[in-house]
PDB file of C-alpha atoms in Angstrom:
ATOM      1  CA  GLY A1154      -6.246 -59.566 109.856  1.00  0.00           C
ATOM      2  CA  GLU A1155      -4.739 -56.251 108.890  1.00  0.00           C
ATOM      3  CA  ASP A1156      -2.809 -56.101 105.643  1.00  0.00           C
ATOM      4  CA  VAL A1157      -0.424 -53.439 104.396  1.00  0.00           C
ATOM      5  CA  GLU A1158       0.899 -53.614 100.838  1.00  0.00           C
ATOM      6  CA  GLN A1159       3.589 -51.783  98.925  1.00  0.00           C
ATOM      7  CA  SER A1160       5.238 -52.161  95.560  1.00  0.00           C
ATOM      8  CA  LEU A1161       8.632 -53.859  95.798  1.00  0.00           C
ATOM      9  CA  PHE A1162      10.880 -51.550  93.863  1.00  0.00           C
ATOM     10  CA  LEU A1163      11.251 -47.968  92.609  1.00  0.00           C
ATOM     11  CA  SER A1164      14.060 -46.479  90.601  1.00  0.00           C
ATOM     12  CA  VAL A1165      14.491 -42.735  90.060  1.00  0.00           C
ATOM     13  CA  ARG A1166      17.201 -40.370  88.875  1.00  0.00           C
ATOM     14  CA  GLU A1167      18.938 -38.044  91.290  1.00  0.00           C
ATOM     15  CA  GLY A1168      17.065 -34.741  91.543  1.00  0.00           C
ATOM     16  CA  ASP A1169      13.723 -36.230  90.516  1.00  0.00           C
ATOM     17  CA  SER A1170      10.815 -36.735  92.907  1.00  0.00           C
ATOM     18  CA  SER A1171      10.070 -40.202  94.273  1.00  0.00           C
ATOM     19  CA  VAL A1172       6.593 -41.358  95.187  1.00  0.00           C
ATOM     20  CA  ILE A1173       6.214 -44.521  97.234  1.00  0.00           C
ATOM     21  CA  ASN A1174       2.704 -45.873  97.602  1.00  0.00           C
ATOM     22  CA  CYS A1175       1.066 -48.015 100.261  1.00  0.00           C
ATOM     23  CA  THR A1176      -2.393 -49.454 100.762  1.00  0.00           C
ATOM     24  CA  TYR A1177      -3.839 -50.810 103.968  1.00  0.00           C
ATOM     25  CA  THR A1178      -7.000 -52.624 104.919  1.00  0.00           C
ATOM     26  CA  ASP A1179      -7.586 -51.799 108.586  1.00  0.00           C
ATOM     27  CA  SER A1180     -10.220 -49.061 108.723  1.00  0.00           C
ATOM     28  CA  SER A1181      -9.471 -48.501 112.394  1.00  0.00           C
ATOM     29  CA  SER A1182      -5.867 -47.489 111.713  1.00  0.00           C
ATOM     30  CA  THR A1183      -5.179 -44.401 113.751  1.00  0.00           C
ATOM     31  CA  TYR A1184      -1.555 -43.674 112.945  1.00  0.00           C
ATOM     32  CA  LEU A1185       0.339 -44.348 109.755  1.00  0.00           C
ATOM     33  CA  TYR A1186       4.085 -44.238 109.563  1.00  0.00           C
ATOM     34  CA  TRP A1187       6.954 -44.243 107.103  1.00  0.00           C
ATOM     35  CA  TYR A1188      10.195 -45.917 108.159  1.00  0.00           C
ATOM     36  CA  LYS A1189      13.525 -45.993 106.330  1.00  0.00           C
ATOM     37  CA  GLN A1190      15.980 -48.884 106.495  1.00  0.00           C
ATOM     38  CA  GLU A1191      19.453 -48.386 105.096  1.00  0.00           C
ATOM     39  CA  PRO A1192      21.726 -51.369 104.399  1.00  0.00           C
ATOM     40  CA  GLY A1193      22.966 -52.911 107.625  1.00  0.00           C
ATOM     41  CA  ALA A1194      21.103 -50.377 109.742  1.00  0.00           C
ATOM     42  CA  GLY A1195      17.985 -50.455 111.885  1.00  0.00           C
ATOM     43  CA  LEU A1196      14.638 -48.914 111.098  1.00  0.00           C
ATOM     44  CA  GLN A1197      14.433 -45.156 111.319  1.00  0.00           C
ATOM     45  CA  LEU A1198      11.129 -43.323 111.645  1.00  0.00           C
ATOM     46  CA  LEU A1199      10.848 -40.705 108.906  1.00  0.00           C
ATOM     47  CA  THR A1200       7.419 -39.315 109.581  1.00  0.00           C
ATOM     48  CA  TYR A1201       3.954 -40.238 110.732  1.00  0.00           C
ATOM     49  CA  ILE A1202       0.450 -38.981 110.041  1.00  0.00           C
ATOM     50  CA  PHE A1203      -2.642 -39.111 112.181  1.00  0.00           C
ATOM     51  CA  SER A1204      -5.666 -40.571 110.428  1.00  0.00           C
ATOM     52  CA  ASN A1205      -7.672 -37.345 110.601  1.00  0.00           C
ATOM     53  CA  MET A1206      -5.075 -35.559 108.476  1.00  0.00           C
ATOM     54  CA  ASP A1207      -4.903 -35.529 104.681  1.00  0.00           C
ATOM     55  CA  MET A1208      -1.381 -34.268 104.247  1.00  0.00           C
ATOM     56  CA  LYS A1209       1.774 -33.647 106.196  1.00  0.00           C
ATOM     57  CA  GLN A1210       4.895 -31.958 104.918  1.00  0.00           C
ATOM     58  CA  ASP A1211       8.311 -32.114 106.498  1.00  0.00           C
ATOM     59  CA  GLN A1212      11.131 -30.547 104.483  1.00  0.00           C
ATOM     60  CA  ARG A1213      11.590 -32.784 101.405  1.00  0.00           C
ATOM     61  CA  LEU A1214       8.974 -35.275 102.565  1.00  0.00           C
ATOM     62  CA  THR A1215       5.262 -35.041 101.821  1.00  0.00           C
ATOM     63  CA  VAL A1216       2.821 -37.623 103.122  1.00  0.00           C
ATOM     64  CA  LEU A1217      -0.618 -37.885 101.551  1.00  0.00           C
ATOM     65  CA  LEU A1218      -3.405 -39.923 103.121  1.00  0.00           C
ATOM     66  CA  ASN A1219      -6.609 -40.894 101.335  1.00  0.00           C
ATOM     67  CA  LYS A1220      -8.574 -42.488 104.134  1.00  0.00           C
ATOM     68  CA  LYS A1221     -11.517 -43.361 101.896  1.00  0.00           C
ATOM     69  CA  ASP A1222      -9.307 -45.423  99.599  1.00  0.00           C
ATOM     70  CA  LYS A1223      -6.971 -46.479 102.446  1.00  0.00           C
ATOM     71  CA  HIS A1224      -4.032 -45.201 100.435  1.00  0.00           C
ATOM     72  CA  LEU A1225      -0.888 -43.622 101.826  1.00  0.00           C
ATOM     73  CA  SER A1226       1.962 -42.135  99.838  1.00  0.00           C
ATOM     74  CA  LEU A1227       5.381 -40.706 100.584  1.00  0.00           C
ATOM     75  CA  ARG A1228       6.816 -38.157  98.186  1.00  0.00           C
ATOM     76  CA  ILE A1229      10.518 -37.348  98.416  1.00  0.00           C
ATOM     77  CA  ALA A1230      11.408 -34.147  96.572  1.00  0.00           C
ATOM     78  CA  ASP A1231      14.831 -33.688  94.960  1.00  0.00           C
ATOM     79  CA  THR A1232      15.779 -37.308  95.639  1.00  0.00           C
ATOM     80  CA  GLN A1233      19.442 -37.838  96.490  1.00  0.00           C
ATOM     81  CA  THR A1234      21.639 -40.938  96.301  1.00  0.00           C
ATOM     82  CA  GLY A1235      21.601 -40.972 100.104  1.00  0.00           C
ATOM     83  CA  ASP A1236      17.864 -41.620  99.943  1.00  0.00           C
ATOM     84  CA  SER A1237      18.539 -45.077  98.514  1.00  0.00           C
ATOM     85  CA  ALA A1238      17.077 -47.467 101.074  1.00  0.00           C
ATOM     86  CA  ILE A1239      14.069 -49.635 101.801  1.00  0.00           C
ATOM     87  CA  TYR A1240      10.980 -47.690 102.844  1.00  0.00           C
ATOM     88  CA  PHE A1241       8.328 -49.319 104.968  1.00  0.00           C
ATOM     89  CA  CYS A1242       4.858 -48.019 105.625  1.00  0.00           C
ATOM     90  CA  ALA A1243       3.210 -49.147 108.835  1.00  0.00           C
ATOM     91  CA  GLU A1244      -0.009 -48.641 110.700  1.00  0.00           C
ATOM     92  CA  SER A1245      -1.179 -48.906 114.284  1.00  0.00           C
ATOM     93  CA  GLY A1246      -4.471 -48.592 116.046  1.00  0.00           C
ATOM     94  CA  ASP A1247      -3.029 -46.453 118.798  1.00  0.00           C
ATOM     95  CA  ALA A1248       0.235 -44.721 119.497  1.00  0.00           C
ATOM     96  CA  GLY A1249       2.462 -46.956 121.546  1.00  0.00           C
ATOM     97  CA  ASN A1250       0.911 -50.067 120.073  1.00  0.00           C
ATOM     98  CA  MET A1251       2.329 -52.710 117.819  1.00  0.00           C
ATOM     99  CA  LEU A1252       2.922 -51.834 114.175  1.00  0.00           C
ATOM    100  CA  THR A1253       1.771 -53.706 111.103  1.00  0.00           C
ATOM    101  CA  PHE A1254       4.300 -53.205 108.328  1.00  0.00           C
ATOM    102  CA  GLY A1255       4.138 -53.370 104.590  1.00  0.00           C
ATOM    103  CA  GLY A1256       6.683 -55.478 102.750  1.00  0.00           C
ATOM    104  CA  GLY A1257       8.908 -52.505 102.011  1.00  0.00           C
ATOM    105  CA  THR A1258       9.769 -50.642  98.815  1.00  0.00           C
ATOM    106  CA  ARG A1259      13.383 -50.599  97.716  1.00  0.00           C
ATOM    107  CA  LEU A1260      14.231 -47.156  96.353  1.00  0.00           C
ATOM    108  CA  MET A1261      17.217 -46.954  94.058  1.00  0.00           C
ATOM    109  CA  VAL A1262      18.495 -43.485  93.141  1.00  0.00           C
ATOM    110  CA  LYS A1263      20.671 -43.309  90.033  1.00  0.00           C
ATOM    111  CA  PRO A1264      23.207 -40.494  89.734  1.00  0.00           C
TER     112      PRO A1264
ATOM    113  CA  GLY B  33      21.926 -40.905 124.700  1.00  0.00           C
ATOM    114  CA  ALA B  34      22.160 -44.632 124.136  1.00  0.00           C
ATOM    115  CA  GLY B  35      19.691 -46.208 121.778  1.00  0.00           C
ATOM    116  CA  VAL B  36      18.177 -49.672 121.795  1.00  0.00           C
ATOM    117  CA  SER B  37      20.883 -52.303 121.839  1.00  0.00           C
ATOM    118  CA  GLN B  38      20.622 -55.956 120.923  1.00  0.00           C
ATOM    119  CA  SER B  39      22.946 -58.892 121.356  1.00  0.00           C
ATOM    120  CA  PRO B  40      24.355 -60.839 119.748  1.00  0.00           C
ATOM    121  CA  SER B  41      24.440 -59.041 116.419  1.00  0.00           C
ATOM    122  CA  ASN B  42      24.786 -62.366 114.616  1.00  0.00           C
ATOM    123  CA  LYS B  43      23.968 -65.881 115.762  1.00  0.00           C
ATOM    124  CA  VAL B  44      24.487 -69.104 113.854  1.00  0.00           C
ATOM    125  CA  THR B  45      22.980 -72.188 115.427  1.00  0.00           C
ATOM    126  CA  GLU B  46      22.251 -75.758 114.497  1.00  0.00           C
ATOM    127  CA  LYS B  47      18.712 -76.923 113.902  1.00  0.00           C
ATOM    128  CA  GLY B  48      17.169 -78.170 117.130  1.00  0.00           C
ATOM    129  CA  LYS B  49      19.237 -75.997 119.464  1.00  0.00           C
ATOM    130  CA  ASP B  50      17.760 -73.301 121.717  1.00  0.00           C
ATOM    131  CA  VAL B  51      18.781 -69.650 121.328  1.00  0.00           C
ATOM    132  CA  GLU B  52      18.372 -66.540 123.452  1.00  0.00           C
ATOM    133  CA  LEU B  53      18.328 -63.052 121.998  1.00  0.00           C
ATOM    134  CA  ARG B  54      18.711 -60.012 124.216  1.00  0.00           C
ATOM    135  CA  CYS B  55      17.316 -56.499 123.967  1.00  0.00           C
ATOM    136  CA  ASP B  56      18.254 -53.496 126.097  1.00  0.00           C
ATOM    137  CA  PRO B  57      15.641 -50.780 125.550  1.00  0.00           C
ATOM    138  CA  ILE B  58      16.143 -47.064 125.970  1.00  0.00           C
ATOM    139  CA  SER B  59      16.143 -46.184 129.650  1.00  0.00           C
ATOM    140  CA  GLY B  60      12.704 -45.025 130.798  1.00  0.00           C
ATOM    141  CA  HIS B  61      10.803 -46.525 127.877  1.00  0.00           C
ATOM    142  CA  THR B  62       7.874 -48.504 129.205  1.00  0.00           C
ATOM    143  CA  ALA B  63       6.965 -50.353 126.024  1.00  0.00           C
ATOM    144  CA  LEU B  64       9.107 -52.979 124.339  1.00  0.00           C
ATOM    145  CA  TYR B  65       8.397 -54.820 121.096  1.00  0.00           C
ATOM    146  CA  TRP B  66       9.908 -57.737 119.241  1.00  0.00           C
ATOM    147  CA  TYR B  67       9.563 -58.000 115.454  1.00  0.00           C
ATOM    148  CA  ARG B  68      10.980 -60.429 112.944  1.00  0.00           C
ATOM    149  CA  GLN B  69      12.193 -59.554 109.467  1.00  0.00           C
ATOM    150  CA  SER B  70      12.488 -62.455 107.065  1.00  0.00           C
ATOM    151  CA  LEU B  71      12.608 -62.799 103.301  1.00  0.00           C
ATOM    152  CA  GLY B  72       9.361 -64.644 102.951  1.00  0.00           C
ATOM    153  CA  GLN B  73       7.294 -62.838 105.582  1.00  0.00           C
ATOM    154  CA  GLY B  74       8.567 -59.276 105.597  1.00  0.00           C
ATOM    155  CA  LEU B  75       8.462 -57.464 108.924  1.00  0.00           C
ATOM    156  CA  GLU B  76       6.103 -59.076 111.409  1.00  0.00           C
ATOM    157  CA  PHE B  77       5.155 -58.321 114.979  1.00  0.00           C
ATOM    158  CA  LEU B  78       5.975 -60.981 117.574  1.00  0.00           C
ATOM    159  CA  ILE B  79       5.304 -59.727 121.110  1.00  0.00           C
ATOM    160  CA  TYR B  80       4.671 -56.482 122.997  1.00  0.00           C
ATOM    161  CA  PHE B  81       5.382 -55.599 126.634  1.00  0.00           C
ATOM    162  CA  GLN B  82       3.809 -52.534 128.229  1.00  0.00           C
ATOM    163  CA  GLY B  83       4.725 -51.706 131.800  1.00  0.00           C
ATOM    164  CA  ASN B  84       3.527 -54.354 134.221  1.00  0.00           C
ATOM    165  CA  SER B  85       0.650 -55.515 132.027  1.00  0.00           C
ATOM    166  CA  ALA B  86       0.473 -59.019 130.622  1.00  0.00           C
ATOM    167  CA  PRO B  87       2.354 -59.091 127.322  1.00  0.00           C
ATOM    168  CA  ASP B  88       0.572 -59.229 123.980  1.00  0.00           C
ATOM    169  CA  LYS B  89       1.847 -62.521 122.563  1.00  0.00           C
ATOM    170  CA  SER B  90      -0.494 -62.582 119.598  1.00  0.00           C
ATOM    171  CA  GLY B  91       2.306 -62.468 117.033  1.00  0.00           C
ATOM    172  CA  LEU B  92       4.384 -65.404 118.288  1.00  0.00           C
ATOM    173  CA  PRO B  93       4.434 -67.978 115.466  1.00  0.00           C
ATOM    174  CA  SER B  94       4.575 -71.077 117.664  1.00  0.00           C
ATOM    175  CA  ASP B  95       4.929 -72.243 121.262  1.00  0.00           C
ATOM    176  CA  ARG B  96       8.660 -72.643 120.640  1.00  0.00           C
ATOM    177  CA  PHE B  97       8.892 -68.867 120.967  1.00  0.00           C
ATOM    178  CA  SER B  98       8.742 -67.108 124.327  1.00  0.00           C
ATOM    179  CA  ALA B  99       9.906 -63.812 125.733  1.00  0.00           C
ATOM    180  CA  GLU B 100      10.490 -62.287 129.128  1.00  0.00           C
ATOM    181  CA  ARG B 101      11.039 -58.769 130.312  1.00  0.00           C
ATOM    182  CA  THR B 102      12.761 -58.553 133.667  1.00  0.00           C
ATOM    183  CA  GLY B 103      12.345 -55.537 135.920  1.00  0.00           C
ATOM    184  CA  GLY B 104      10.567 -53.632 133.198  1.00  0.00           C
ATOM    185  CA  SER B 105      13.794 -53.225 131.284  1.00  0.00           C
ATOM    186  CA  VAL B 106      15.866 -55.908 129.535  1.00  0.00           C
ATOM    187  CA  SER B 107      14.039 -58.471 127.443  1.00  0.00           C
ATOM    188  CA  THR B 108      15.061 -61.917 126.262  1.00  0.00           C
ATOM    189  CA  LEU B 109      13.466 -63.681 123.312  1.00  0.00           C
ATOM    190  CA  THR B 110      13.949 -67.446 123.479  1.00  0.00           C
ATOM    191  CA  ILE B 111      13.481 -69.814 120.573  1.00  0.00           C
ATOM    192  CA  GLN B 112      13.475 -73.479 121.507  1.00  0.00           C
ATOM    193  CA  ARG B 113      14.333 -76.311 119.129  1.00  0.00           C
ATOM    194  CA  THR B 114      15.174 -73.898 116.321  1.00  0.00           C
ATOM    195  CA  GLN B 115      14.075 -74.666 112.783  1.00  0.00           C
ATOM    196  CA  GLN B 116      15.487 -73.372 109.505  1.00  0.00           C
ATOM    197  CA  GLU B 117      12.396 -71.229 108.969  1.00  0.00           C
ATOM    198  CA  ASP B 118      13.331 -69.324 112.147  1.00  0.00           C
ATOM    199  CA  SER B 119      16.259 -67.784 110.254  1.00  0.00           C
ATOM    200  CA  ALA B 120      15.587 -64.056 110.171  1.00  0.00           C
ATOM    201  CA  VAL B 121      16.631 -60.725 111.621  1.00  0.00           C
ATOM    202  CA  TYR B 122      14.996 -60.220 115.013  1.00  0.00           C
ATOM    203  CA  LEU B 123      14.353 -56.560 115.768  1.00  0.00           C
ATOM    204  CA  CYS B 124      13.616 -55.034 119.134  1.00  0.00           C
ATOM    205  CA  ALA B 125      12.025 -51.613 119.614  1.00  0.00           C
ATOM    206  CA  SER B 126      11.053 -49.513 122.599  1.00  0.00           C
ATOM    207  CA  SER B 127       8.840 -46.492 123.078  1.00  0.00           C
ATOM    208  CA  LEU B 128       7.993 -44.070 125.848  1.00  0.00           C
ATOM    209  CA  VAL B 129       4.195 -44.437 125.562  1.00  0.00           C
ATOM    210  CA  SER B 130       3.270 -40.982 126.656  1.00  0.00           C
ATOM    211  CA  GLY B 131      -0.204 -41.351 125.171  1.00  0.00           C
ATOM    212  CA  GLY B 132       0.375 -38.881 122.371  1.00  0.00           C
ATOM    213  CA  PRO B 133       0.978 -39.439 118.653  1.00  0.00           C
ATOM    214  CA  TRP B 134       4.697 -38.951 119.068  1.00  0.00           C
ATOM    215  CA  ASP B 135       5.308 -42.317 120.696  1.00  0.00           C
ATOM    216  CA  GLU B 136       8.027 -43.216 118.279  1.00  0.00           C
ATOM    217  CA  GLN B 137       9.248 -46.763 118.366  1.00  0.00           C
ATOM    218  CA  TYR B 138      13.029 -46.723 118.382  1.00  0.00           C
ATOM    219  CA  PHE B 139      14.489 -49.796 116.774  1.00  0.00           C
ATOM    220  CA  GLY B 140      17.656 -51.619 117.641  1.00  0.00           C
ATOM    221  CA  PRO B 141      20.099 -52.875 114.988  1.00  0.00           C
ATOM    222  CA  GLY B 142      18.696 -56.390 115.153  1.00  0.00           C
ATOM    223  CA  THR B 143      20.084 -59.874 115.665  1.00  0.00           C
ATOM    224  CA  ARG B 144      20.611 -61.900 112.517  1.00  0.00           C
ATOM    225  CA  LEU B 145      19.791 -65.535 113.319  1.00  0.00           C
ATOM    226  CA  THR B 146      20.867 -68.270 110.939  1.00  0.00           C
ATOM    227  CA  VAL B 147      19.727 -71.820 111.609  1.00  0.00           C
ATOM    228  CA  THR B 148      21.792 -74.403 109.751  1.00  0.00           C
TER     229      THR B 148
END
């Protein structure tokens, strides 16, 4: 079956850039997503990228997709303490279809 | 507008009891999903409803798990004869399914189930 993997933990200092990495195995993945989960809160979609794109930028967020290596990354510029959360990457075959999630990366931002 | 709501927010039950978890999706959303978030398994898909089509039950871990969606809106996830390994946060999501890449799944706050 499909598998999505992420490192468990990342710690950065406030103002630095954060890079969260994700690898997936399903070559038919059409959409790839980044979700944020803050303590006690639900999942919030941060951004998504279509599989025929290499990069997508949205304010402080940059998503890079290497389809050949099945590698997805999320870069957060000028990381703030409010960015501390768990970040999940996910993939789906089609929009409106079920998501396969990675295990989540806990980002800790130190002041 | 109102988001996805789930009830109860917390449920503690004894092993062997049945539980029902409720999800109210965003009005007008045709797709509804149940996921489970547990320490050992991460976030895993359980079941997917789309309009009037037969649900995709491929993620249900055992026949103790079932779900219904009445009138294309509210959904109930039922776990029979609960086991301790069922302890998890059960998340519901809904999406509009317009056919484009912007079919965001909106997640509810989840129901934390603890089986003692």
